[in-house]
Coordinates of C-alpha atoms in Angstrom, one line a residue:
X216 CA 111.0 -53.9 -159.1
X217 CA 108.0 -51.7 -160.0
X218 CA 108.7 -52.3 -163.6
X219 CA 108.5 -56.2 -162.9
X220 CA 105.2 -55.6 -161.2
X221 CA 103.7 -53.7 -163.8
X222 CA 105.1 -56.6 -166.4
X223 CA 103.0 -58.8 -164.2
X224 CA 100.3 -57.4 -164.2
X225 CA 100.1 -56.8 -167.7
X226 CA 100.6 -60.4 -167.9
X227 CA 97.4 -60.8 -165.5
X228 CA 95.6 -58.6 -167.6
X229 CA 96.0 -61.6 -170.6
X230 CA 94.9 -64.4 -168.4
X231 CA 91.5 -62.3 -166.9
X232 CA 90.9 -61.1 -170.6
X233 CA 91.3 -64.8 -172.1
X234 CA 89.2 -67.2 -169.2
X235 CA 85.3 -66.4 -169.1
X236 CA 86.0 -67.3 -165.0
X237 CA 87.0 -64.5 -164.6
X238 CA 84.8 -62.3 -166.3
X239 CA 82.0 -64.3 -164.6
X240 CA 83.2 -64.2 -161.1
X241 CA 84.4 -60.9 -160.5
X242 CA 82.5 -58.7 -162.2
X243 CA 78.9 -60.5 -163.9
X244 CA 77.9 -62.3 -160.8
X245 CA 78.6 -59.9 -158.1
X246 CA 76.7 -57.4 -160.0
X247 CA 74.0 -59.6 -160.6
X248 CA 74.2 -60.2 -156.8
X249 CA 74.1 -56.8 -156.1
X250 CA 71.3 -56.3 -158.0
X251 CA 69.4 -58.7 -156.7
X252 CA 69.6 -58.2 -153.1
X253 CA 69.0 -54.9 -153.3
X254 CA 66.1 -55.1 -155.6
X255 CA 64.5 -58.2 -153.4
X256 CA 63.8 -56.1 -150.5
X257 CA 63.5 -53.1 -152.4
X258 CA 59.7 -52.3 -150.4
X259 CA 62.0 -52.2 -147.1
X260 CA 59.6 -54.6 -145.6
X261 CA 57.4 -57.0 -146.7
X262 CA 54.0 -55.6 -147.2
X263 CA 49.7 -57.5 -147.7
X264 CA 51.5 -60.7 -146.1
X265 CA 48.2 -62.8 -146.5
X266 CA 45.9 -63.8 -143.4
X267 CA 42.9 -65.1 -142.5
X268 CA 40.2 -64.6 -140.0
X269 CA 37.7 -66.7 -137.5
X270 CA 35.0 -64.7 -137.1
X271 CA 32.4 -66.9 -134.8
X272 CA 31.2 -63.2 -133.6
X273 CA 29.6 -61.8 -137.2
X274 CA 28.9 -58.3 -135.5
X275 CA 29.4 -55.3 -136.0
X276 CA 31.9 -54.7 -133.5
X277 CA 34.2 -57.9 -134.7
X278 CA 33.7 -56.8 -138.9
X279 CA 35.1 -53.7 -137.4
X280 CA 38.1 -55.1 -136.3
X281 CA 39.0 -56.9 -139.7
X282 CA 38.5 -53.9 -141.2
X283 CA 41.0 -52.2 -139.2
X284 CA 43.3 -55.4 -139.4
X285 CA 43.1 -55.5 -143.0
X286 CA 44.1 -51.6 -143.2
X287 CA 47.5 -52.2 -141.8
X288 CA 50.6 -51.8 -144.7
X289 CA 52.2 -55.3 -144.1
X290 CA 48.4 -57.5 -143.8
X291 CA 46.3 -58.2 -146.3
X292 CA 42.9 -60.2 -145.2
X293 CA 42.5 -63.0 -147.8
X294 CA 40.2 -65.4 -146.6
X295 CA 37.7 -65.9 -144.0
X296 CA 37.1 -69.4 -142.5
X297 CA 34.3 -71.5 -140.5
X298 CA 36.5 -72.4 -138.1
X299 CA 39.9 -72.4 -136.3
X300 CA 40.9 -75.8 -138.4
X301 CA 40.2 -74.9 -141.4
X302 CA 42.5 -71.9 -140.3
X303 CA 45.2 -74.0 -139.1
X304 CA 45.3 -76.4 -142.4
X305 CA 45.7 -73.1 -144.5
X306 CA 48.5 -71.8 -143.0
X307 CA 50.6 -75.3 -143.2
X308 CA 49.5 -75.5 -146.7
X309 CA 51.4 -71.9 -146.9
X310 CA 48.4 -70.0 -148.1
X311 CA 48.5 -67.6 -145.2
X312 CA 50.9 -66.6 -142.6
X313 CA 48.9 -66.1 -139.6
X314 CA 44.8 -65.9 -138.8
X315 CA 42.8 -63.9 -135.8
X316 CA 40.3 -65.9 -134.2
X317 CA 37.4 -63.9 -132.6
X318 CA 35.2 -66.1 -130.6
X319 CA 31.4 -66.2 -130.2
X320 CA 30.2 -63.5 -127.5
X321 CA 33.0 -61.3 -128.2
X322 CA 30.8 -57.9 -128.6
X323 CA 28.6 -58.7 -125.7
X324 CA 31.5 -59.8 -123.2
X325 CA 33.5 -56.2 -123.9
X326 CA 30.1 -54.5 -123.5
X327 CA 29.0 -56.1 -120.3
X328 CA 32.8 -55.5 -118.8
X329 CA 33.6 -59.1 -119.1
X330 CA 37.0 -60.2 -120.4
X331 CA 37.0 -62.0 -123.8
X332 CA 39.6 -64.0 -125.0
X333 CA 40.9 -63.5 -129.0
X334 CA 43.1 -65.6 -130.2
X335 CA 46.1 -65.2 -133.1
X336 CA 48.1 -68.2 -134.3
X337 CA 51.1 -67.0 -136.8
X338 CA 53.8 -68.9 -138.3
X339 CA 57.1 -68.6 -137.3
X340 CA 58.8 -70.5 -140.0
X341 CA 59.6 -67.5 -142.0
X342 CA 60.9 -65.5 -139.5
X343 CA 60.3 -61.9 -140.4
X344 CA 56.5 -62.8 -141.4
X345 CA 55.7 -63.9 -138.5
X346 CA 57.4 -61.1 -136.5
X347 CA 55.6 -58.9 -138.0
X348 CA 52.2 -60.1 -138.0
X349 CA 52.7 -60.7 -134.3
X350 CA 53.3 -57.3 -133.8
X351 CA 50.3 -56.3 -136.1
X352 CA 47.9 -58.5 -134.7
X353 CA 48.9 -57.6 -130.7
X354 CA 48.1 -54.4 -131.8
X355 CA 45.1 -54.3 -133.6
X356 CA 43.6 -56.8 -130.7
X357 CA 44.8 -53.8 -128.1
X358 CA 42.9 -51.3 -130.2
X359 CA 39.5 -53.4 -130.7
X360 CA 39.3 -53.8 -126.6
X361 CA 40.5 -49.7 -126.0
X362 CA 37.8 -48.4 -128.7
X363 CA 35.0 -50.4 -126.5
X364 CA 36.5 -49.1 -123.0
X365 CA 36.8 -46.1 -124.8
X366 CA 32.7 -45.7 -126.0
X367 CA 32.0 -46.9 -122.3
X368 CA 33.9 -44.1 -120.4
X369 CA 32.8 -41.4 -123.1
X370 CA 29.2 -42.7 -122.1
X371 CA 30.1 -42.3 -118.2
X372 CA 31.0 -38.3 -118.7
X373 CA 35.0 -39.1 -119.2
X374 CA 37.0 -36.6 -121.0
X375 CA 39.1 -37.4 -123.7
X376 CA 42.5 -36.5 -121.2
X377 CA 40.3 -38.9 -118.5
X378 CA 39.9 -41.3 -121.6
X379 CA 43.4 -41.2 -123.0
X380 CA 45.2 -41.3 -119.3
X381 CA 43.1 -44.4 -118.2
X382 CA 44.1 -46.0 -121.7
X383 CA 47.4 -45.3 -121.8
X384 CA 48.8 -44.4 -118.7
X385 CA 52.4 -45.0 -119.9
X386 CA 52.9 -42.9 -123.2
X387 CA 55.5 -44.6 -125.0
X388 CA 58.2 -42.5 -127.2
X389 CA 59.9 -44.4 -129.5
X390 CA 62.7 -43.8 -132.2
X391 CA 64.4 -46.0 -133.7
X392 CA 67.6 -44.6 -134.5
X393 CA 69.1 -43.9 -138.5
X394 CA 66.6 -46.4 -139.5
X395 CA 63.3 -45.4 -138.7
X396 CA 61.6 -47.0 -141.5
X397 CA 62.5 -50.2 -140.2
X398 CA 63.8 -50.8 -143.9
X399 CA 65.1 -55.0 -143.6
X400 CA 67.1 -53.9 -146.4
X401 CA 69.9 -51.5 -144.9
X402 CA 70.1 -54.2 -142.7
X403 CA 70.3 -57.1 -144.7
X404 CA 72.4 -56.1 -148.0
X405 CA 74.7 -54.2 -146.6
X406 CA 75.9 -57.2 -145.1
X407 CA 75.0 -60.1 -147.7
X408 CA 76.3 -58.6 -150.3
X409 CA 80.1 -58.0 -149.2
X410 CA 79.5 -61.4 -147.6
X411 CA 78.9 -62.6 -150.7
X412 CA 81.8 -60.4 -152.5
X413 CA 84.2 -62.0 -150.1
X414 CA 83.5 -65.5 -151.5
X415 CA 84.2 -64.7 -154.6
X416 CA 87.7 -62.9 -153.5
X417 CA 88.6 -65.8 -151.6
X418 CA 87.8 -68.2 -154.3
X419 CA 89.4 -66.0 -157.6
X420 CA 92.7 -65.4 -155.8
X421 CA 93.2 -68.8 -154.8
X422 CA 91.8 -70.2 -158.4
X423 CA 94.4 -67.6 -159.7
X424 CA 97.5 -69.0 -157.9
X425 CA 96.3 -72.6 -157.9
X426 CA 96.2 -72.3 -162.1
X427 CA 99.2 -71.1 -162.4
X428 CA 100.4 -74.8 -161.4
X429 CA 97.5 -76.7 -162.9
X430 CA 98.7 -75.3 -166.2
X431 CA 102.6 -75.3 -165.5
X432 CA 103.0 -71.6 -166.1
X433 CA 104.4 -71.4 -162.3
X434 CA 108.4 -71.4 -163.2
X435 CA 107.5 -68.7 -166.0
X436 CA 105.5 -66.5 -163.5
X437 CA 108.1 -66.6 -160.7
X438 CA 111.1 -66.0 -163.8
X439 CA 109.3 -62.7 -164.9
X440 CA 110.1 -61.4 -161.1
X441 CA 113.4 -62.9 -160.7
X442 CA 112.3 -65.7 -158.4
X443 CA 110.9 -62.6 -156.3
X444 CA 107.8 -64.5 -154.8
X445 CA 107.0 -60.8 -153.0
X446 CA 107.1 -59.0 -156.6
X447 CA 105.3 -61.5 -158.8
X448 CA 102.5 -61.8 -156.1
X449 CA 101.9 -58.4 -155.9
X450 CA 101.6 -58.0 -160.1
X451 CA 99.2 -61.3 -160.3
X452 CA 96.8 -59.3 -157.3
X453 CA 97.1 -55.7 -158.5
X454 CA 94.8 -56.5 -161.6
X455 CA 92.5 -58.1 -159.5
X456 CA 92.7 -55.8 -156.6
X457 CA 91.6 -52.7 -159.3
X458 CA 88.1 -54.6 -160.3
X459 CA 87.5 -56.2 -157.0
X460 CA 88.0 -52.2 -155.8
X461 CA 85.7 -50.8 -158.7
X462 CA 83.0 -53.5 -157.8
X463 CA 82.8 -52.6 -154.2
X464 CA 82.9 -48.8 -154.2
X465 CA 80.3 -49.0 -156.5
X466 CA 78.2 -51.2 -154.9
X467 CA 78.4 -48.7 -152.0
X468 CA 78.1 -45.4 -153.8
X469 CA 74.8 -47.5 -155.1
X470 CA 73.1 -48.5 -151.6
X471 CA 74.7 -44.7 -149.9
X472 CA 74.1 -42.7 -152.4
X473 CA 71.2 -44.1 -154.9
X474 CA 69.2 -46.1 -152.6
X475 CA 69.6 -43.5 -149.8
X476 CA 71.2 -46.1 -147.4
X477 CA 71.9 -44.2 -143.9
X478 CA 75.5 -43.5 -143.3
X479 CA 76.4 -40.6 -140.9
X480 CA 80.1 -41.8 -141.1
X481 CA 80.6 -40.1 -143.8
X482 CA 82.9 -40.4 -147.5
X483 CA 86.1 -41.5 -145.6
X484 CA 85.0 -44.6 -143.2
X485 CA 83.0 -46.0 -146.4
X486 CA 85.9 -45.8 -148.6
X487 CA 88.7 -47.0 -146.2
X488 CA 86.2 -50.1 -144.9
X489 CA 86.1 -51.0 -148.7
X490 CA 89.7 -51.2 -149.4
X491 CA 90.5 -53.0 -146.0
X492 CA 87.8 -55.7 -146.8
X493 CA 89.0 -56.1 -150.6
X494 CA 92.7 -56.5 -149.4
X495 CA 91.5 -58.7 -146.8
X496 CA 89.8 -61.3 -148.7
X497 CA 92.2 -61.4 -151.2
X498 CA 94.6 -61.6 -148.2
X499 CA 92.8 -64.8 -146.5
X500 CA 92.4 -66.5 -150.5
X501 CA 96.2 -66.1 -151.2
X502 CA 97.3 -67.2 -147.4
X503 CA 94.4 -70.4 -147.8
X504 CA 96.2 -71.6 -150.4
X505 CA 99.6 -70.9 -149.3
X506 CA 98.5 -72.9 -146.2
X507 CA 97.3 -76.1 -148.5
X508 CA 99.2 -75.6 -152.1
X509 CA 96.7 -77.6 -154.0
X510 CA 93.8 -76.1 -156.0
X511 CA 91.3 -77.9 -154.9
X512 CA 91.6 -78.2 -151.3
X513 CA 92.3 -73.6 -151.1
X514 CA 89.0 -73.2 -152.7
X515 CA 87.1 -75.6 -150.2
X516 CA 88.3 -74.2 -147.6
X517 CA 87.8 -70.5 -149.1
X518 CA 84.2 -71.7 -149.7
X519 CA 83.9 -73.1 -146.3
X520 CA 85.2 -70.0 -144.3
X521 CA 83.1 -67.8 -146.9
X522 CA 80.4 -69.0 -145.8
X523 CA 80.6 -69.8 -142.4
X524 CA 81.0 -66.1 -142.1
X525 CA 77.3 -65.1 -142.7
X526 CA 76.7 -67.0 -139.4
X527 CA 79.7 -65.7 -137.2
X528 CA 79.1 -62.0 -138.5
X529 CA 76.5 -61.1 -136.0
X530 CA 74.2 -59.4 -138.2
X531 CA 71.4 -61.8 -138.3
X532 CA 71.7 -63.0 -134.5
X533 CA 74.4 -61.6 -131.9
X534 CA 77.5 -63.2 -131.4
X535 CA 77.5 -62.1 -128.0
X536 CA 74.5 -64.9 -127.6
X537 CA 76.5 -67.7 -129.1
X538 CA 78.4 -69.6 -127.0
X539 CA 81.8 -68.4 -126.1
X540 CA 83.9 -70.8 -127.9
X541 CA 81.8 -69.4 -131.4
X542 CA 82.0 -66.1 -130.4
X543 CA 86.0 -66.5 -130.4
X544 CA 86.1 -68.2 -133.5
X545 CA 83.8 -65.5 -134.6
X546 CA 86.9 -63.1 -134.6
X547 CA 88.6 -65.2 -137.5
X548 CA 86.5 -64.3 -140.0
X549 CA 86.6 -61.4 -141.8
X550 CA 82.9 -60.6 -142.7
X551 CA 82.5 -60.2 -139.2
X552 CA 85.0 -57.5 -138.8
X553 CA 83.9 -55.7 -141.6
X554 CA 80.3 -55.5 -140.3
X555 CA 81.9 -53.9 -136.9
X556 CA 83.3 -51.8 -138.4
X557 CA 80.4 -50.5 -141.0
X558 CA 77.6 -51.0 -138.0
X559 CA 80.0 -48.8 -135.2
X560 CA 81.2 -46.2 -137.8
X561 CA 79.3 -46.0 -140.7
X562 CA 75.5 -46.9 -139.8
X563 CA 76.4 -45.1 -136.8
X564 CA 78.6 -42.7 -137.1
X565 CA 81.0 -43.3 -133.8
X566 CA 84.7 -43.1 -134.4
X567 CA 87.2 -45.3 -135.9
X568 CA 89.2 -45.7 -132.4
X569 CA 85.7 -47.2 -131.4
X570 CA 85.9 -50.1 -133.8
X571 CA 89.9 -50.3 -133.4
X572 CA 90.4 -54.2 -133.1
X573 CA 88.5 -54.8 -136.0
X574 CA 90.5 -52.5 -138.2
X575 CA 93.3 -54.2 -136.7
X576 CA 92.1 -57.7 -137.5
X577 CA 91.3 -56.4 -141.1
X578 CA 94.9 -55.4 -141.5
X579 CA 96.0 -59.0 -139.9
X580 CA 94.3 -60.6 -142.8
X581 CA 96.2 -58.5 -145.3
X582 CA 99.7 -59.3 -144.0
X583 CA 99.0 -63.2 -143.2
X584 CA 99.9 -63.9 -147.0
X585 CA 103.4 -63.0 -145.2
X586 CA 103.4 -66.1 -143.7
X587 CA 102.6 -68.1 -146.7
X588 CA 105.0 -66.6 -149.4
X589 CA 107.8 -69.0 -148.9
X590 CA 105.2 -71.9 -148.9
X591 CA 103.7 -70.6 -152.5
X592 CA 106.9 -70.2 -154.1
X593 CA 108.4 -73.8 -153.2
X594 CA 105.1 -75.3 -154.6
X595 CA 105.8 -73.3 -157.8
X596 CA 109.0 -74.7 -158.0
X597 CA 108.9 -78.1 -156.9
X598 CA 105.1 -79.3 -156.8
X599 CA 103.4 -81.4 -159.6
X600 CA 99.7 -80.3 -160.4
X601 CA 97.2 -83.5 -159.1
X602 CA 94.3 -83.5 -160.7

């Protein structure tokens, strides 16, 4: 039997070496992906997001404030406009993401102890900007109002403790944890890129089976095993289970251990999540077309549930949030078990036995081809290829 296999797979070897698909899809795209979702957030966050200002104050108290605005990492002041329309047009044209608007009287209001009112309009089309200039402009509003109380109470007698409690009663002490950087890109690629890793397993080890008939080498494949659908299986997938294998442990030896991605969970969990998640996908692509023996109809579906992972995998917006009939169908798709798993043991470090029924739904993907077999091997046999 393992001499059959081997045969196989020295057979597969031919086919991989002789069609550019191949070549292409399972090993010069997914590094070119890898490279270039890695390298697109390779700043960790976006940084001099452009925005404008308002300034009907001109003093010296409001220049201040721009100055201060302008100092932060992620803003960059780029323009300066007459008034709040002029403001608004720019940012639907997409020239900037956000602008402060300081309104006449500001100075003399905070120095006669009434309240102004500054105003910041962002855009929340692209999500992250506008996040983050939120949070920059909040703040640099909170600081332009505490450095006038701040000259006030000095100018009373106050001491700096007096200064600082009355301030900032509340002393906030925060950490966020493995990732204190706030680096988007340990939490985006480390799940885009086997998300998009999978799509390409589904699709190959479908394409793989589904040619097989398209070019009537199906009766000669299942001969070489004896009519062993278990044996000639495993020889077509060991090939491709090898480079799919390579591709992944090197994508994560790049982020871990190039890049410097955090991963108390150690050598172990990394490995052991990689060869769950190749065997998986190659699982769910061989039991898709097992389930629908035609070429074309596996690979849509492959494409479809590829796909429809990135939203069910929880790593852009919680699944927990969704509603309860997508959060259960969340569980059938393996990109979302694999970012359990690599968020609970890897990213943070908790044991295995903590993320126990996604391994086990990792391991149900592998075996479903079980189901299937019988179905692939009577298509071999019997089934006409329909264009």
């Amino acid at each position: 039997m393992l001499k059959k296999i081997v045969q196989i797979a020295f057979r597969e070897c031919g086919i991989l070496l002789h069609n550019p698909i191949y070549g292409f899809c399972m090993v010069i795209f997914p590094i070119l992906v890898i490279i270039f979702f890695t390298s697109l957030m390779n700043e960790g966050q976006p940084v001099e997001m452009p925005v404008g200002v308002v300034d009907l104050d001109n003093t010296t108290t409001s220049r201040k404030l721009i100055r201060n605005l302008d100092a932060f990492q992620t803003t960059h002041v780029v323009a300066h406009y007459p008034n709040m329309n002029d403001a608004r047009q720019a940012i639907q044209r997409n020239e900037i993401y956000a602008f402060l608007l300081i309104p006449k009287g500001m100075t003399s209001d905070l120095t006669s102890a009434r309240q102004p009112k500054i105003s910041f309009y962002y855009s929340s089309v692209s999500l992250v900007a506008g996040s983050t200039l939120y949070k920059d402009l909040k703040t640099i509003t909170t600081l332009g109002s505490a450095g006038v109380a701040s000259a006030k109470l000095t100018a009373m007698g106050k001491t700096n403790n007096e200064i600082r409690t009355f301030l900032q009663p509340i002393a906030i002490d925060l950490h966020m944890i493995n990732n204190p950087l706030a680096n988007y890109n340990v939490y985006l690629s480390t799940t885009m890129i086997p998300g998009v890793l999978l799509i390409f397993m589904f699709l190959i080890s479908a394409y793989s089976i589904g040619t097989e008939l398209k070019f009537k080498e199906s009766r000669k494949w299942l001969s070489l095993a004896d009519n062993n659908i278990y044996v000639a299986m495993a020889g077509k997938m060991l090939p491709q289970t090898i480079i799919f294998l390579t591709i992944f442990y090197g994508f994560e030896f790049y982020i871990y251990y190039v890049l410097g991605f955090p991963h108390p969970g150690g050598i172990f969990r990394i490995l052991l999540l990689g060869l769950l998640t190749v065997l998986a996908g190659q699982g769910f692509g061989i039991f898709a077309f097992g389930l629908i023996p035609s070429l074309r109809m596996s690979m849509s579906v492959c494409s479809l549930w590829a796909v429809l992972g990135f939203t069910a995998s929880g790593a852009t917006y919680p699944v927990f949030s969704m509603s309860p009939m997508i959060e259960a169908m969340a569980q059938l798709f393996p990109l979302r078990h694999y970012y359990m798993v690599y968020q609970l043991c890897i990213f943070n470090g908790f044991p295995l036995t903590d993320a126990w029924f996604n391994l086990m739904a990792l391991c149900i993907f592998i075996v479903l081809p079980v189901f299937t077999l019988r179905n692939i091997k009577r298509a071999m046999l019997t089934y006409v290829y329909i264009p």
